[in-house]
Coordinates of C-alpha atoms in Angstrom, one line a residue:
M27 CA -0.1 -0.2 0.1
N28 CA 2.1 2.5 -1.4
P29 CA 0.8 5.6 -3.2
A30 CA 4.3 6.1 -4.6
T31 CA 3.6 2.9 -7.0
Y32 CA 0.6 4.0 -8.8
G33 CA 1.8 4.6 -12.0
T34 CA -1.5 3.3 -13.3
Y35 CA -4.7 3.6 -12.1
L36 CA -7.9 2.3 -12.8
V37 CA -11.2 4.0 -12.3
T38 CA -13.9 1.9 -12.4
Q39 CA -17.6 3.1 -14.3
A40 CA -20.0 0.2 -15.6
S41 CA -21.7 2.8 -17.9
V42 CA -18.9 3.3 -19.8
S43 CA -17.6 -0.6 -20.5
A44 CA -19.7 -1.4 -23.3
G45 CA -21.7 -3.4 -21.5
R46 CA -19.0 -5.7 -20.2
E47 CA -19.0 -6.6 -16.3
T48 CA -17.2 -4.7 -14.2
T49 CA -15.2 -7.4 -12.7
E50 CA -14.8 -8.4 -16.4
I51 CA -12.7 -4.8 -16.8
V52 CA -10.9 -5.1 -13.6
E53 CA -9.6 -8.5 -14.6
A54 CA -8.8 -7.7 -17.6
A55 CA -6.4 -4.6 -16.0
V56 CA -5.1 -6.9 -13.8
D57 CA -3.5 -9.0 -16.4
G58 CA -2.7 -5.8 -18.4
G59 CA -0.4 -4.8 -15.0
I60 CA -2.6 -1.9 -13.5
D61 CA -1.0 -0.8 -9.9
V62 CA -4.5 -0.1 -8.1
V63 CA -7.8 -0.3 -9.0
Q64 CA -10.5 2.6 -7.5
L65 CA -14.3 1.4 -6.7
R66 CA -16.2 4.1 -8.5
E67 CA -19.7 3.5 -9.7
K68 CA -21.4 6.7 -9.4
A69 CA -25.3 6.3 -9.5
T70 CA -25.8 2.6 -8.1
D71 CA -26.6 2.2 -4.5
A72 CA -24.9 1.3 -1.6
R73 CA -26.0 -2.3 -1.8
W74 CA -24.8 -3.2 -5.1
R75 CA -21.8 -1.5 -5.1
Y76 CA -21.2 -3.4 -1.4
D77 CA -21.4 -6.5 -3.6
L78 CA -19.7 -5.8 -6.6
G79 CA -16.9 -4.0 -3.7
L80 CA -16.5 -8.0 -2.4
E81 CA -15.9 -9.5 -6.0
V82 CA -13.4 -6.6 -7.2
R83 CA -12.0 -7.8 -3.4
E84 CA -11.6 -11.1 -4.1
L85 CA -9.7 -10.4 -7.9
T86 CA -7.4 -7.4 -6.8
A87 CA -6.5 -9.1 -3.5
E88 CA -5.5 -12.2 -5.5
A89 CA -3.4 -10.0 -7.7
G90 CA -1.7 -8.0 -5.1
V91 CA -3.4 -4.8 -6.0
D92 CA -4.4 -1.9 -3.9
L93 CA -8.6 -1.6 -4.1
I94 CA -9.3 2.2 -3.4
V95 CA -13.6 2.7 -3.0
N96 CA -14.5 6.3 -3.9
D97 CA -16.5 8.3 -1.7
R98 CA -17.8 5.7 0.5
V99 CA -16.0 5.2 3.8
D100 CA -18.3 2.7 5.1
I101 CA -17.7 0.2 1.9
A102 CA -14.4 0.7 2.1
Q103 CA -14.5 -0.4 5.8
A104 CA -17.0 -3.2 5.2
I105 CA -15.1 -4.8 2.3
D106 CA -11.6 -4.7 3.3
A107 CA -10.4 -2.4 0.9
D108 CA -6.8 -0.6 1.0
G109 CA -8.3 2.7 0.8
V110 CA -10.6 5.3 0.2
H111 CA -10.3 8.5 -2.0
L112 CA -12.4 10.9 -1.2
G113 CA -13.8 14.4 -3.2
Q114 CA -13.6 18.1 -1.6
S115 CA -17.7 17.7 -1.3
D116 CA -17.3 14.2 0.7
L117 CA -15.9 13.3 4.1
P118 CA -13.3 15.8 5.1
V119 CA -9.5 13.8 5.0
A120 CA -9.3 14.4 8.8
V121 CA -12.0 12.6 9.6
A122 CA -11.8 9.7 7.2
R123 CA -8.6 9.5 9.2
D124 CA -9.8 9.3 12.5
L125 CA -12.1 6.6 11.5
L126 CA -9.9 4.3 9.4
G127 CA -6.8 4.1 11.1
P128 CA -3.4 5.4 10.2
E129 CA -2.4 2.4 8.0
V130 CA -5.3 2.6 5.4
V131 CA -4.7 4.9 2.4
I132 CA -6.9 7.9 2.0
G133 CA -6.3 9.9 -1.3
C134 CA -7.8 13.5 -2.0
S135 CA -9.0 14.9 -5.4
A136 CA -7.2 18.4 -5.7
S137 CA -7.7 21.4 -8.8
T138 CA -5.9 23.8 -6.7
V139 CA -2.7 23.9 -4.8
D140 CA -4.7 25.4 -1.8
E141 CA -6.6 21.9 -1.8
A142 CA -3.8 20.0 -2.2
T143 CA -1.9 21.5 0.6
R144 CA -4.7 21.5 2.7
A145 CA -5.5 17.8 2.1
E146 CA -2.0 17.1 2.8
A147 CA -2.1 18.7 6.0
D148 CA -5.3 16.8 7.1
G149 CA -3.4 13.7 6.1
A150 CA -3.9 12.6 2.5
D151 CA -1.5 9.8 1.4
Y152 CA -1.7 10.7 -2.4
L153 CA -3.7 13.2 -5.1
G154 CA -5.7 12.8 -7.4
V155 CA -5.2 16.5 -9.5
G156 CA -7.3 17.4 -12.4
S157 CA -9.0 17.2 -14.6
V158 CA -6.0 17.2 -16.6
Y159 CA -6.7 17.8 -20.1
G160 CA -10.7 17.6 -19.9
T161 CA -13.4 14.8 -19.7
T162 CA -17.1 13.8 -20.4
S163 CA -17.2 11.5 -17.1
K164 CA -18.2 14.1 -14.9
D165 CA -20.6 16.8 -15.8
V166 CA -18.8 20.0 -14.6
E167 CA -17.5 22.8 -16.5
A168 CA -14.2 22.6 -15.0
D169 CA -13.7 19.1 -15.7
R170 CA -14.6 19.6 -19.2
A171 CA -11.9 22.5 -19.7
G172 CA -9.1 21.1 -18.2
V173 CA -6.2 22.3 -16.1
G174 CA -3.2 20.9 -18.0
P175 CA -0.1 19.6 -16.8
E176 CA 1.0 22.7 -15.7
R177 CA -1.2 22.3 -12.7
I178 CA 0.3 18.8 -11.9
A179 CA 3.8 20.8 -11.3
D180 CA 2.3 23.6 -9.6
I181 CA 0.5 21.0 -7.1
S182 CA 3.1 18.5 -6.9
T183 CA 6.3 21.0 -6.3
A184 CA 3.7 22.7 -3.2
V185 CA 3.3 18.8 -1.5
S186 CA 5.7 16.1 -0.4
I187 CA 3.2 13.3 -1.3
P188 CA 2.5 11.5 -4.8
V189 CA 0.4 13.0 -7.4
V190 CA -1.7 11.1 -9.9
G191 CA -3.2 12.9 -12.5
I192 CA -6.8 12.5 -13.7
G193 CA -8.8 13.3 -17.0
G194 CA -8.7 12.7 -20.3
I195 CA -5.8 11.1 -19.9
T196 CA -4.7 8.1 -22.8
A197 CA -1.3 6.6 -23.9
E198 CA -0.6 9.0 -26.0
N199 CA -0.7 12.3 -23.6
A200 CA 0.2 10.3 -20.2
G201 CA 3.7 11.3 -20.9
P202 CA 3.4 15.6 -20.0
V203 CA 1.5 14.4 -17.3
V204 CA 4.3 11.9 -15.5
D205 CA 7.1 14.9 -16.6
A206 CA 5.1 17.5 -15.0
G207 CA 5.8 15.3 -11.9
A208 CA 3.1 13.0 -11.5
V209 CA 3.9 9.4 -10.4
G210 CA 0.9 8.3 -12.4
V211 CA -2.4 8.3 -14.4
A212 CA -5.7 7.4 -13.4
V213 CA -8.1 6.8 -16.4
V214 CA -11.7 5.5 -16.8
S215 CA -12.5 5.3 -20.5
E216 CA -9.0 4.5 -21.6
I217 CA -9.2 1.6 -20.1
T218 CA -13.3 0.6 -19.2
A219 CA -14.2 1.5 -22.6
A220 CA -11.3 0.2 -24.5
E221 CA -11.9 -2.9 -27.2
D222 CA -8.9 -4.9 -25.3
P223 CA -9.1 -3.6 -21.7
C224 CA -5.7 -5.6 -21.0
A225 CA -4.0 -4.3 -23.8
A226 CA -5.2 -0.8 -23.2
T227 CA -3.7 -1.4 -19.5
D228 CA -0.4 -2.2 -21.1
S229 CA -0.2 0.5 -23.2
L230 CA -0.6 2.9 -20.6
A231 CA 2.1 1.6 -18.6
A232 CA 4.5 1.2 -21.2
A233 CA 3.9 5.0 -21.6
V234 CA 4.2 6.0 -17.9
E235 CA 7.6 4.0 -17.7
T236 CA 8.8 5.6 -20.8
A237 CA 7.7 8.8 -19.1
K238 CA 10.0 8.3 -16.2
A239 CA 12.7 6.3 -17.5
V240 CA 13.0 9.7 -19.6
G241 CA 12.9 12.1 -16.6
D242 CA 15.7 9.8 -14.9
T243 CA 17.8 10.0 -17.5
P244 CA 21.0 11.9 -16.7
P245 CA 22.0 14.5 -19.1
H246 CA 24.4 14.2 -21.8
D247 CA 27.3 16.4 -21.6
G248 CA 28.2 15.6 -25.1

């Protein structure tokens, strides 16, 4: 449970999975080398998400992949997830930390430096920053516009906890997000809506690793 290793991060959403089960998508992503899975599933009731969470927990636990639950601290506890991811309108990070204890991973969404530094001070273990390139997965004007890799750089400089970029990210544009300071990228459609989610995960992971390798290469003195 080390968010610094969250290079590829799948956020589940059955409504964009082309009629496939979320467990099918997760299993394919695991086979493709995903590092962490977030059970999101907006617009579903608690019981449905709990039952699905138990199935996903079994898949991720067997593979040694972290499982994070979006928003719901109670469901995270109930299915023994590795962590929870909170938005700005969810329970405060500090409250979730008191409920969950020191060992559980807590992530927090942030789109500004102020939100990011406050989340870190309150005990967040990592930040989900975006929407980087804009996205249609949430009906929010700011999400559609995108904050750009520049915001990743601003926030990564301001905090000491890992930053994961999210929003409109693909294998083709993941590199600048990592170059800006993110440890990895979180995606919904890039994997969930892909014809081959396993291959899509593999491509995304390769793009992230390539960007990291380039960033770690020392300058050539010529």
